[in-house]
Structures are given as C-alpha cells and as structure tokens.
PDB file of C-alpha atoms in Angstrom:
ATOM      1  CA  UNK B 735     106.531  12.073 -61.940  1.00 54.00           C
ATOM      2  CA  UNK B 736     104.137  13.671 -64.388  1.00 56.00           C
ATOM      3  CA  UNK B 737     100.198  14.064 -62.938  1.00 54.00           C
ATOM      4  CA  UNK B 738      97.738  11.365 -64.884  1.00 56.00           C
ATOM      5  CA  UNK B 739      95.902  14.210 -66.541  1.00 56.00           C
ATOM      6  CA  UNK B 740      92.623  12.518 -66.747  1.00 54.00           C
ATOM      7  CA  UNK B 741      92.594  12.185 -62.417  1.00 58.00           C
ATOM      8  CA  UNK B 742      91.342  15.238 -61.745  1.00 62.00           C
ATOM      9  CA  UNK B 743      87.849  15.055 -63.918  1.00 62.00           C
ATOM     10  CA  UNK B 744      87.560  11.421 -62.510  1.00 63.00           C
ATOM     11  CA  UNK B 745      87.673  12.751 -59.241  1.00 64.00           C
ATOM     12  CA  UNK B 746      85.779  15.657 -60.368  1.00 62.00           C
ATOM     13  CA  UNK B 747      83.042  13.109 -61.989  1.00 63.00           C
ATOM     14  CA  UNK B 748      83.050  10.936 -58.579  1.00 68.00           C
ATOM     15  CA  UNK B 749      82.218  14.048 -56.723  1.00 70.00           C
ATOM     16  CA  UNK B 750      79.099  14.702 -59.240  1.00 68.00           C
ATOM     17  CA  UNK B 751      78.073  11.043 -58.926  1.00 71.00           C
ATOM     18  CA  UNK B 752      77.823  11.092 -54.979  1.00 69.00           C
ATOM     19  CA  UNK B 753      76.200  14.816 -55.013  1.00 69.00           C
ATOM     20  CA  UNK B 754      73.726  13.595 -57.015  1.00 67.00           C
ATOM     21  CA  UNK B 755      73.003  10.117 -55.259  1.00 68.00           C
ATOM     22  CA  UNK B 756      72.794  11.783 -52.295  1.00 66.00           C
ATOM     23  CA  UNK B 757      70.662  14.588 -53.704  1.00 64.00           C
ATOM     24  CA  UNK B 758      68.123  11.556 -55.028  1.00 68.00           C
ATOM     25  CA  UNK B 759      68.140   9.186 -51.297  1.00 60.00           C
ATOM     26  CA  UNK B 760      67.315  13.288 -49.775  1.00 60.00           C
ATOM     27  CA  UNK B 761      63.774  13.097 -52.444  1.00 61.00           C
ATOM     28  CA  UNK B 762      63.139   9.619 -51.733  1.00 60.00           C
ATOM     29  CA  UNK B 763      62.952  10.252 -48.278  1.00 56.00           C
ATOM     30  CA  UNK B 764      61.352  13.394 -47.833  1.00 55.00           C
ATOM     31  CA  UNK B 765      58.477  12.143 -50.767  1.00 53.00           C
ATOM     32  CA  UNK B 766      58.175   9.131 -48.445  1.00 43.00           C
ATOM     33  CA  UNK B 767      57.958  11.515 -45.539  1.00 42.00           C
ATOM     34  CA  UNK B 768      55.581  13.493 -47.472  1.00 45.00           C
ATOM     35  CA  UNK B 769      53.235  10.382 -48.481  1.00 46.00           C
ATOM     36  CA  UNK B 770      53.549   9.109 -45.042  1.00 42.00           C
ATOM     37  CA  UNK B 771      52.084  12.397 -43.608  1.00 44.00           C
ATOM     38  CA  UNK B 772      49.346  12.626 -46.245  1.00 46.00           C
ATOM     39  CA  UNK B 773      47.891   9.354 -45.276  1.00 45.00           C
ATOM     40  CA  UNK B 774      47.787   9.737 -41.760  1.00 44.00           C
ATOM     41  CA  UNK B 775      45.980  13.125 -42.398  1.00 51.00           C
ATOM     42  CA  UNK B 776      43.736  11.369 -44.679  1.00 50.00           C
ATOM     43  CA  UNK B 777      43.077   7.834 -42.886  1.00 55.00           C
ATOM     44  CA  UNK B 778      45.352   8.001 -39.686  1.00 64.00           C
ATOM     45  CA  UNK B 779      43.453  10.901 -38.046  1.00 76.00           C
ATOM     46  CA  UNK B 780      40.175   8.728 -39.096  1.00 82.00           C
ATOM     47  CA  UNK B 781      41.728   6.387 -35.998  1.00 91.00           C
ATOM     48  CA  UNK B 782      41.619   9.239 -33.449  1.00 90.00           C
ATOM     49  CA  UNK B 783      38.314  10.561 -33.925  1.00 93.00           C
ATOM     50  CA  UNK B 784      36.865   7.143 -34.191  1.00 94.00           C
ATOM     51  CA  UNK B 785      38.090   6.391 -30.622  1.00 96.00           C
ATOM     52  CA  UNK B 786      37.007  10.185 -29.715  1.00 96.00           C
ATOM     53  CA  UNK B 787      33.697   9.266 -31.046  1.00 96.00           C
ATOM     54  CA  UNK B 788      33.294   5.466 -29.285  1.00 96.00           C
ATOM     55  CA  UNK B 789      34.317   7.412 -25.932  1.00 97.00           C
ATOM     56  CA  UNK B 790      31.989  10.307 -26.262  1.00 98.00           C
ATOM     57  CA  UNK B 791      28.874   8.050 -27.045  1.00 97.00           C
ATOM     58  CA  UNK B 792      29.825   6.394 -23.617  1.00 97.00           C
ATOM     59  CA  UNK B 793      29.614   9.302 -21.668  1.00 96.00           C
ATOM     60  CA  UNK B 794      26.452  10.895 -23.068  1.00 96.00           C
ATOM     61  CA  UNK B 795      24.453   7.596 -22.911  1.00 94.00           C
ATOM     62  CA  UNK B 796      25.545   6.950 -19.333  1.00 95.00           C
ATOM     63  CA  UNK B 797      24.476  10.760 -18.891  1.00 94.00           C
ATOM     64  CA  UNK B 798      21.217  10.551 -20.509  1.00 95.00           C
ATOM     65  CA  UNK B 799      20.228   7.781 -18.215  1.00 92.00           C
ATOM     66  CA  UNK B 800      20.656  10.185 -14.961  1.00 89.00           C
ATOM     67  CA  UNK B 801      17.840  12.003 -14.552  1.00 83.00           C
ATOM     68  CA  UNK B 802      17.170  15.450 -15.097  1.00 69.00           C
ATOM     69  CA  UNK B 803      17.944  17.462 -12.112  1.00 65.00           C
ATOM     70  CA  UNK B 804      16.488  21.227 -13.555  1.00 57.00           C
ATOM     71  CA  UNK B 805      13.434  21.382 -15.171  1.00 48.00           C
ATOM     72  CA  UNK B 806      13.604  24.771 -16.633  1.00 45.00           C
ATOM     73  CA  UNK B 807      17.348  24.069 -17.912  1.00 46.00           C
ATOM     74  CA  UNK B 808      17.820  26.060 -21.059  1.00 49.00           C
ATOM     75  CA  UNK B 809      19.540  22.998 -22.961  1.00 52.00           C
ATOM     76  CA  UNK B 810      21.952  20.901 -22.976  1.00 52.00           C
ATOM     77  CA  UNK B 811      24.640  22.421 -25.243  1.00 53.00           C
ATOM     78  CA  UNK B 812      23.900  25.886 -22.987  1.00 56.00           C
ATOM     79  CA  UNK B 813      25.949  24.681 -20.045  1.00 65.00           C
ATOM     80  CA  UNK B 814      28.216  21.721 -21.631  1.00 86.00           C
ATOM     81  CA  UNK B 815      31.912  21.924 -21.383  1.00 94.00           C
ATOM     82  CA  UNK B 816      34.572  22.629 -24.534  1.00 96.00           C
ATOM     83  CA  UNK B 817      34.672  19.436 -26.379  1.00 96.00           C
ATOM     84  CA  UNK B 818      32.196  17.723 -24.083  1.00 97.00           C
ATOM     85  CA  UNK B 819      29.177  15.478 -26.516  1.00 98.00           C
ATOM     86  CA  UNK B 820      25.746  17.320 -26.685  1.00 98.00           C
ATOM     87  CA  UNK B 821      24.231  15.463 -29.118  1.00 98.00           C
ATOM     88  CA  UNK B 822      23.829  12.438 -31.631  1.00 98.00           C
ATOM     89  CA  UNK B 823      23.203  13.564 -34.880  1.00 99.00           C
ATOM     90  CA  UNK B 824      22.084  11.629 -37.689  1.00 99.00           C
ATOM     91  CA  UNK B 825      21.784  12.002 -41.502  1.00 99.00           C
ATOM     92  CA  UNK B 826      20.189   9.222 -43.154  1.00 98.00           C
ATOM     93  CA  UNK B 827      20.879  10.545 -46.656  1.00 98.00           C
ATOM     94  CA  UNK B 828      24.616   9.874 -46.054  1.00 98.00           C
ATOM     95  CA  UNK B 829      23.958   6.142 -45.049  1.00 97.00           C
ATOM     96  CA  UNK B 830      21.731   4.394 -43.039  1.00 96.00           C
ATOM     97  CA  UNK B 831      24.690   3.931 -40.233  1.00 96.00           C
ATOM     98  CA  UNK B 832      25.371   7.401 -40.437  1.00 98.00           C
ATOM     99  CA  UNK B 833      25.876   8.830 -36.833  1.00 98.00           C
ATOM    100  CA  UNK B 834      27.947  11.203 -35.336  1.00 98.00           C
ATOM    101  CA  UNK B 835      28.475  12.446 -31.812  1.00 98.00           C
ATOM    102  CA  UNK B 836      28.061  16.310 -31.759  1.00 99.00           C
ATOM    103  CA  UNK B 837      30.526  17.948 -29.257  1.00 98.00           C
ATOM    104  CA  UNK B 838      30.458  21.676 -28.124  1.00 98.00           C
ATOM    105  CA  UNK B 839      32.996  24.198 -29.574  1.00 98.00           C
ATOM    106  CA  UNK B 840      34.535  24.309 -33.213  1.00 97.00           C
ATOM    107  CA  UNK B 841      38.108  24.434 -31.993  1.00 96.00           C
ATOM    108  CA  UNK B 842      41.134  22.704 -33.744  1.00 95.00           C
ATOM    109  CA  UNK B 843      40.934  20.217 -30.676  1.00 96.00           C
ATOM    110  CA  UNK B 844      36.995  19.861 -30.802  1.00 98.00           C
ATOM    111  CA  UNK B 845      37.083  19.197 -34.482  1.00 97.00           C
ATOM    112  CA  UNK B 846      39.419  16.125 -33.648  1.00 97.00           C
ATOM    113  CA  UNK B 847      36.566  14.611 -32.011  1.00 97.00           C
ATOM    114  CA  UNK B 848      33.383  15.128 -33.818  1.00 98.00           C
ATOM    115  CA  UNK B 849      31.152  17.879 -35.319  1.00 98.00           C
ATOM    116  CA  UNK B 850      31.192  20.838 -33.388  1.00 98.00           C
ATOM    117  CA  UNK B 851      28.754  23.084 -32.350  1.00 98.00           C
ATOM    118  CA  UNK B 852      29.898  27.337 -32.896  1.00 98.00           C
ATOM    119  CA  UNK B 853      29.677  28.971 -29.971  1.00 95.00           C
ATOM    120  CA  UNK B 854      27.136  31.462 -29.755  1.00 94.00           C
ATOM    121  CA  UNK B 855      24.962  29.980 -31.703  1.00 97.00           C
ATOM    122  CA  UNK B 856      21.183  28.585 -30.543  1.00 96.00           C
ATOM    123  CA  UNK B 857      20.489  25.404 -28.967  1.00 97.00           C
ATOM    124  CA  UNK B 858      18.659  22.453 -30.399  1.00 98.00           C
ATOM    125  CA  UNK B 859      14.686  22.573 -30.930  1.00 97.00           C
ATOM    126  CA  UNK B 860      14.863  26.858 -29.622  1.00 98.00           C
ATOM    127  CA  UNK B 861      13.828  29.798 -32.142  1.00 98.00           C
ATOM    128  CA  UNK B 862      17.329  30.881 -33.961  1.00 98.00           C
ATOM    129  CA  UNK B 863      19.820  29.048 -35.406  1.00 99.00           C
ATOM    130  CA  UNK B 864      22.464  26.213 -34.486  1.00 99.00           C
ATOM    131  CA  UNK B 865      25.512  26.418 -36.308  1.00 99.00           C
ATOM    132  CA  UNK B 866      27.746  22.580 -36.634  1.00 99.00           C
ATOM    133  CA  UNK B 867      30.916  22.356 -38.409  1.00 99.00           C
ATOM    134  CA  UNK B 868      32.897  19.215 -39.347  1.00 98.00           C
ATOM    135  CA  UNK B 869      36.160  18.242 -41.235  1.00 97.00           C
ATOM    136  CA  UNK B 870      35.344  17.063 -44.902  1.00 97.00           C
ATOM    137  CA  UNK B 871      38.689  14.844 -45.699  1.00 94.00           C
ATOM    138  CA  UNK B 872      40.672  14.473 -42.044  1.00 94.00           C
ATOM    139  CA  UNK B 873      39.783  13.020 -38.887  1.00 95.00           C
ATOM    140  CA  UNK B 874      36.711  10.802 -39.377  1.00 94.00           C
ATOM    141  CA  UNK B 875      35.584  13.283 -42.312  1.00 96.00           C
ATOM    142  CA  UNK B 876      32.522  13.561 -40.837  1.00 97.00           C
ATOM    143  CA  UNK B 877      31.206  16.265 -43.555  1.00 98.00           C
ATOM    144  CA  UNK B 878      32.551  14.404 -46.667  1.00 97.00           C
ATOM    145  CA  UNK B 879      29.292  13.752 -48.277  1.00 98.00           C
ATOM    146  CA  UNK B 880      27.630  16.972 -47.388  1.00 98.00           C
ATOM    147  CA  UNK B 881      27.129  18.467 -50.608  1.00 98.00           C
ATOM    148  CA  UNK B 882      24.934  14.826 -51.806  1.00 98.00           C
ATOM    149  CA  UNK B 883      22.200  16.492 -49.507  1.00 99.00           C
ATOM    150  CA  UNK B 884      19.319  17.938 -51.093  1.00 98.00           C
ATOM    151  CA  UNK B 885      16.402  20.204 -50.255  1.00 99.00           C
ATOM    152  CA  UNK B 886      13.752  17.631 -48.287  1.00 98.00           C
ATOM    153  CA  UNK B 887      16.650  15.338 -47.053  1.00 99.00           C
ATOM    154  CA  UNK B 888      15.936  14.723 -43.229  1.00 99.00           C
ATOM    155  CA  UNK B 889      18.544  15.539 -40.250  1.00 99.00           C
ATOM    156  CA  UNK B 890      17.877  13.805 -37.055  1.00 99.00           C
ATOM    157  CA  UNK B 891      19.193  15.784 -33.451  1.00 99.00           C
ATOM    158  CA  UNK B 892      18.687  13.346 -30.133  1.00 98.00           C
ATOM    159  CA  UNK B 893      19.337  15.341 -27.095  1.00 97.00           C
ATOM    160  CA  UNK B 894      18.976  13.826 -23.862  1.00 96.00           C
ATOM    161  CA  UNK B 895      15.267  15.357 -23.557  1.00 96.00           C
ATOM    162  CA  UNK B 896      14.323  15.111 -27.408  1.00 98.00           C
ATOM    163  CA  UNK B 897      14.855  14.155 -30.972  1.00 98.00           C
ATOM    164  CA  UNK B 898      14.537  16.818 -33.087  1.00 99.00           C
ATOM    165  CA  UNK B 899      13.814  16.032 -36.855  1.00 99.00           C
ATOM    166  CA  UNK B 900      15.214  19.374 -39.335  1.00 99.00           C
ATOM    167  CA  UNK B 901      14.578  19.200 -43.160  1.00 99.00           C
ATOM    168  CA  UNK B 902      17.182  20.427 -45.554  1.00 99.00           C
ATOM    169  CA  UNK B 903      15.875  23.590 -47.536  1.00 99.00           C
ATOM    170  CA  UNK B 904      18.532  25.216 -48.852  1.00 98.00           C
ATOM    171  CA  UNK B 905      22.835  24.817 -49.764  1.00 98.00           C
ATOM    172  CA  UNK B 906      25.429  27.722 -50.705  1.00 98.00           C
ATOM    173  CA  UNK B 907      28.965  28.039 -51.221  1.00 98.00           C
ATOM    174  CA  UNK B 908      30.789  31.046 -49.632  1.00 98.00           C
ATOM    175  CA  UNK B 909      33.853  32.179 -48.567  1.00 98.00           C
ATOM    176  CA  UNK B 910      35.713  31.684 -45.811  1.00 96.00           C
ATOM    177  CA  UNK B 911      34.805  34.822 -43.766  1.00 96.00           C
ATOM    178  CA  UNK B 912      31.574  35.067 -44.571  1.00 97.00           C
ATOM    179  CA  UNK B 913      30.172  34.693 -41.234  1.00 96.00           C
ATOM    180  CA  UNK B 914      26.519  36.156 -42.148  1.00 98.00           C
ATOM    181  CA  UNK B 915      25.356  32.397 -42.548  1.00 98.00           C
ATOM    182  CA  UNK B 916      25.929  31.943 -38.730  1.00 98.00           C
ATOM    183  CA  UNK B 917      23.527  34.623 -37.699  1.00 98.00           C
ATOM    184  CA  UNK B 918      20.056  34.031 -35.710  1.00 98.00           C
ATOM    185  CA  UNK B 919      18.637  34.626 -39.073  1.00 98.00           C
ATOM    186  CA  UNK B 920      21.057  33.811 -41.826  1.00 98.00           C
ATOM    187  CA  UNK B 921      22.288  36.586 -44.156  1.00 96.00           C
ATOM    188  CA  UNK B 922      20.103  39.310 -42.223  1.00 97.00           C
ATOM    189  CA  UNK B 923      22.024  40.990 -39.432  1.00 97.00           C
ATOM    190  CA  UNK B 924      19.992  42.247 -37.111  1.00 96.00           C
ATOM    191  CA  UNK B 925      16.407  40.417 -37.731  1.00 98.00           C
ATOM    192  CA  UNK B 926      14.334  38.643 -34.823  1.00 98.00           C
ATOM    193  CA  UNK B 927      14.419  34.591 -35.219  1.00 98.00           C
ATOM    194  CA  UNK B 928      11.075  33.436 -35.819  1.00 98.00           C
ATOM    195  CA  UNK B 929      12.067  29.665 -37.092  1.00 98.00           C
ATOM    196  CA  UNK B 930      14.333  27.176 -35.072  1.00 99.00           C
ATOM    197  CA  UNK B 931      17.098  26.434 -37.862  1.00 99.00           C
ATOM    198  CA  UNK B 932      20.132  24.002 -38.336  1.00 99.00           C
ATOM    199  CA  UNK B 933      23.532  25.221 -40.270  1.00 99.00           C
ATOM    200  CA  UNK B 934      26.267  22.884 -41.321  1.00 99.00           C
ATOM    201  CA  UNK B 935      29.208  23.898 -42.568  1.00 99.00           C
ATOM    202  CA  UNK B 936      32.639  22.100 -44.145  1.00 98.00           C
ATOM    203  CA  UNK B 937      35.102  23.250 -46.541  1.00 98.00           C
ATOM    204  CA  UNK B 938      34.976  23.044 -50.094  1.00 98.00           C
ATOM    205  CA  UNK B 939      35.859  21.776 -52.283  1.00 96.00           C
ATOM    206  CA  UNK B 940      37.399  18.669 -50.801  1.00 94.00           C
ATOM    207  CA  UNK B 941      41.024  18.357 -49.835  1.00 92.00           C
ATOM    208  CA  UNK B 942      40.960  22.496 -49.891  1.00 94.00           C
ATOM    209  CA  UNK B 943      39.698  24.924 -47.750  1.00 93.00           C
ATOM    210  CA  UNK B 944      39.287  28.422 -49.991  1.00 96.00           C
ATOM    211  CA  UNK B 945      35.595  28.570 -50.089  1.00 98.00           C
ATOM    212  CA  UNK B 946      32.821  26.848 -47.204  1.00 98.00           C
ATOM    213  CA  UNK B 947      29.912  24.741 -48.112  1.00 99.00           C
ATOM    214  CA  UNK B 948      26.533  25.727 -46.447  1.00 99.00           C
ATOM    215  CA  UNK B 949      23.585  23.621 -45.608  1.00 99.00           C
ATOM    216  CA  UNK B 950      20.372  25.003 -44.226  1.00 99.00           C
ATOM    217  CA  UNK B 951      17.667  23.023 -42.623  1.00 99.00           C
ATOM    218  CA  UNK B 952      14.672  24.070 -40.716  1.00 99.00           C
ATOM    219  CA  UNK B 953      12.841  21.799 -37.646  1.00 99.00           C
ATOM    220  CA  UNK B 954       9.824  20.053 -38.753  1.00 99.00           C
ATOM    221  CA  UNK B 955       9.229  17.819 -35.889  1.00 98.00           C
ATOM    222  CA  UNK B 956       9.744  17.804 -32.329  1.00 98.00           C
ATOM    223  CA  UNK B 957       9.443  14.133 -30.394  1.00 98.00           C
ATOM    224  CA  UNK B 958      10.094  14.579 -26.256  1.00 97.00           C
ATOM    225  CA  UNK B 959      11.659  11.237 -24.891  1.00 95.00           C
ATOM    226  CA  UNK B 960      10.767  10.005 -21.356  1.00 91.00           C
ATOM    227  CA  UNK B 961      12.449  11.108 -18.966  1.00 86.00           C
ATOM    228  CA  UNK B 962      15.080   8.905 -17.583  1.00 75.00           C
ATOM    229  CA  UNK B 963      14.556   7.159 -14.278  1.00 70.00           C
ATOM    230  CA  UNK B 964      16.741   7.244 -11.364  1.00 58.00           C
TER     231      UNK B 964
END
C-alpha cells in the first residue's frame, strides 16, 4: 500500500499546532502569575503592614500609659527592641489622617511593619540626627508622597514623654550608597551636632530603587506630656 504523501506534514502541522498552544497557555499563566505577584506587592503587602501597624499602636499606647520607671532614661528608641514601635509620627502635609507607627531598625522585616528608625542614628528631641526610612510603593507605602513636602511643611514625633514638632528645610536626591546624609551632621563627616535634626529617606523614583529621596527637617518645638499615672 502506497504512504498518503500529504500524512506526514499533517502530522508534522499537528505537532506545530500543539507546540504552539501549549507555548501560549505557558504565557498566559506565567503573565497571570506575574500580574498576580505585582498586585500583592503593590496592594497585598498594604494588608500586612496595616495589621502590623493596628497591632503596634496597641502596644505603645498600653505602654505609654505605664509609668516611667527611669528618670534619666536616654530615650525611648535607645533601649527598644528590633521592630518594636518607638514612636507615632505624623505628617500633616500628606493628609490630615496621616499617621504612622515608627518602629526601631530598617531591616527587610522592620520595613514590613512601619517606618523604621537606622540604627545608630540619634534619638528624638537630642542634638544630632534621626534617620527614618519607609517603603514608597509596597507594604502600606508609607513614603509615597514624600517628595509633595516642602521647605516649612511640619513633622510631628509623639514619644511616650513628648511631641516633638520638626520643620522641613531642605530635600535631595542621591544615590543609593550615599550614606553621608545619615551622619550626626549631614554631608560633614566628622563635625559636632549642634541642631537636633530629622532625615527621611525612600527610594526614588517610585516603583524603582536606583537613586534615594532625602528630606531634612530640623526641631522647632518641644511639648513634654504628663507623665502617665500608675
């Protein structure tokens, strides 16, 4: 019995067909995959640190109502515990329900919660300067509005002792391992701190972390709160 010729290029053509239905179900899924994973890094994480954040305001205003046990403590953020709250910080220029929960350390788990305050650098209300850093576009995107603030712009600090009012004064852009800006005085190694001096810092642009934003603020007012009773 002679072979049909035309059975082999069917067969051939079937072969092609499957290949490339297959090949186009393997990008359907992995784009879903891919949007799937981009929106739970944009809004998803937003979840997590919003439950981070409703848990740490629990457990700093149940600890600011204990009272103070040492005087001559040298801060709250001096003794506080990795990823532990330290502070509520407020920035009306980014909405009038703006308030965040400031935790201590900058770590990649710290940074889930909240703000973080960079080790190393001063406490709130001292002489020197207090470094936060925040995620601009994931988890809660605490920072994503930073660069709307402008010189004058107020940035409120409560502790559990005091609220500490800083004024915006100055804003770079810089790169990634320029670490100069997180000196006692910014951009001069080596000089004495004479002011008391806030630094926040986020990547930029948004969605991309080549370069940091910088924003500088300096305390202008100092209000102690009464001390909690016991």
């Amino acid at each position: 019995m002679t072979p049909d010729p035309t059975s082999s290029p069917r067969r051939a053509g079937d072969s092609a067909r499957l290949l490339l239905r297959a090949l186009g179900e393997l990008l359907i899924t992995t784009g879903v995959v891919i949007l799937l994973f981009a929106a739970y890094e944009l809004w998803g994480t937003g979840l997590v640190t919003d439950r981070e954040q409703g848990r740490l305001v629990e457990t700093l205003e149940r600890a600011w109502r204990e009272p103070v046990r040492n005087s001559s403590s040298e801060g709250e953020a001096a003794h506080a515990e990795q990823g532990s709250g330290i502070a509520v910080m407020r920035i009306p220029a980014l909405g009038a329900d703006w308030s965040k929960v400031v935790v201590e350390g900058t770590g990649r788990e710290e940074l889930k919660k909240g703000p973080g305050r960079m080790a190393g650098t001063g406490d709130f209300g001292k002489v020197g300067n207090t470094v936060i850093s925040g995620h601009r576009t994931t988890y809660g995107a605490p920072f994503v509005n930073l660069d709307r603030l402008v010189s004058g712009d107020s940035i409120l600090v409560e502790t559990k002792e005091a609220i500490f009012t800083y004024r915006v004064y100055d804003s770079e852009v810089v790169r990634p391992t320029d670490v100069a800006v997180a000196l006692p005085v910014p951009r001069r190694p080596g000089a004495a701190p004479t002011r008391s001096l806030l630094t926040l810092t986020t990547c930029n642009p948004k969605y991309s972390a080549r370069e940091r934003l910088i924003v500088y603020a300096e305390l202008s007012e100092s209000r102690p709160k009464p001390p909690a009773s016991g």
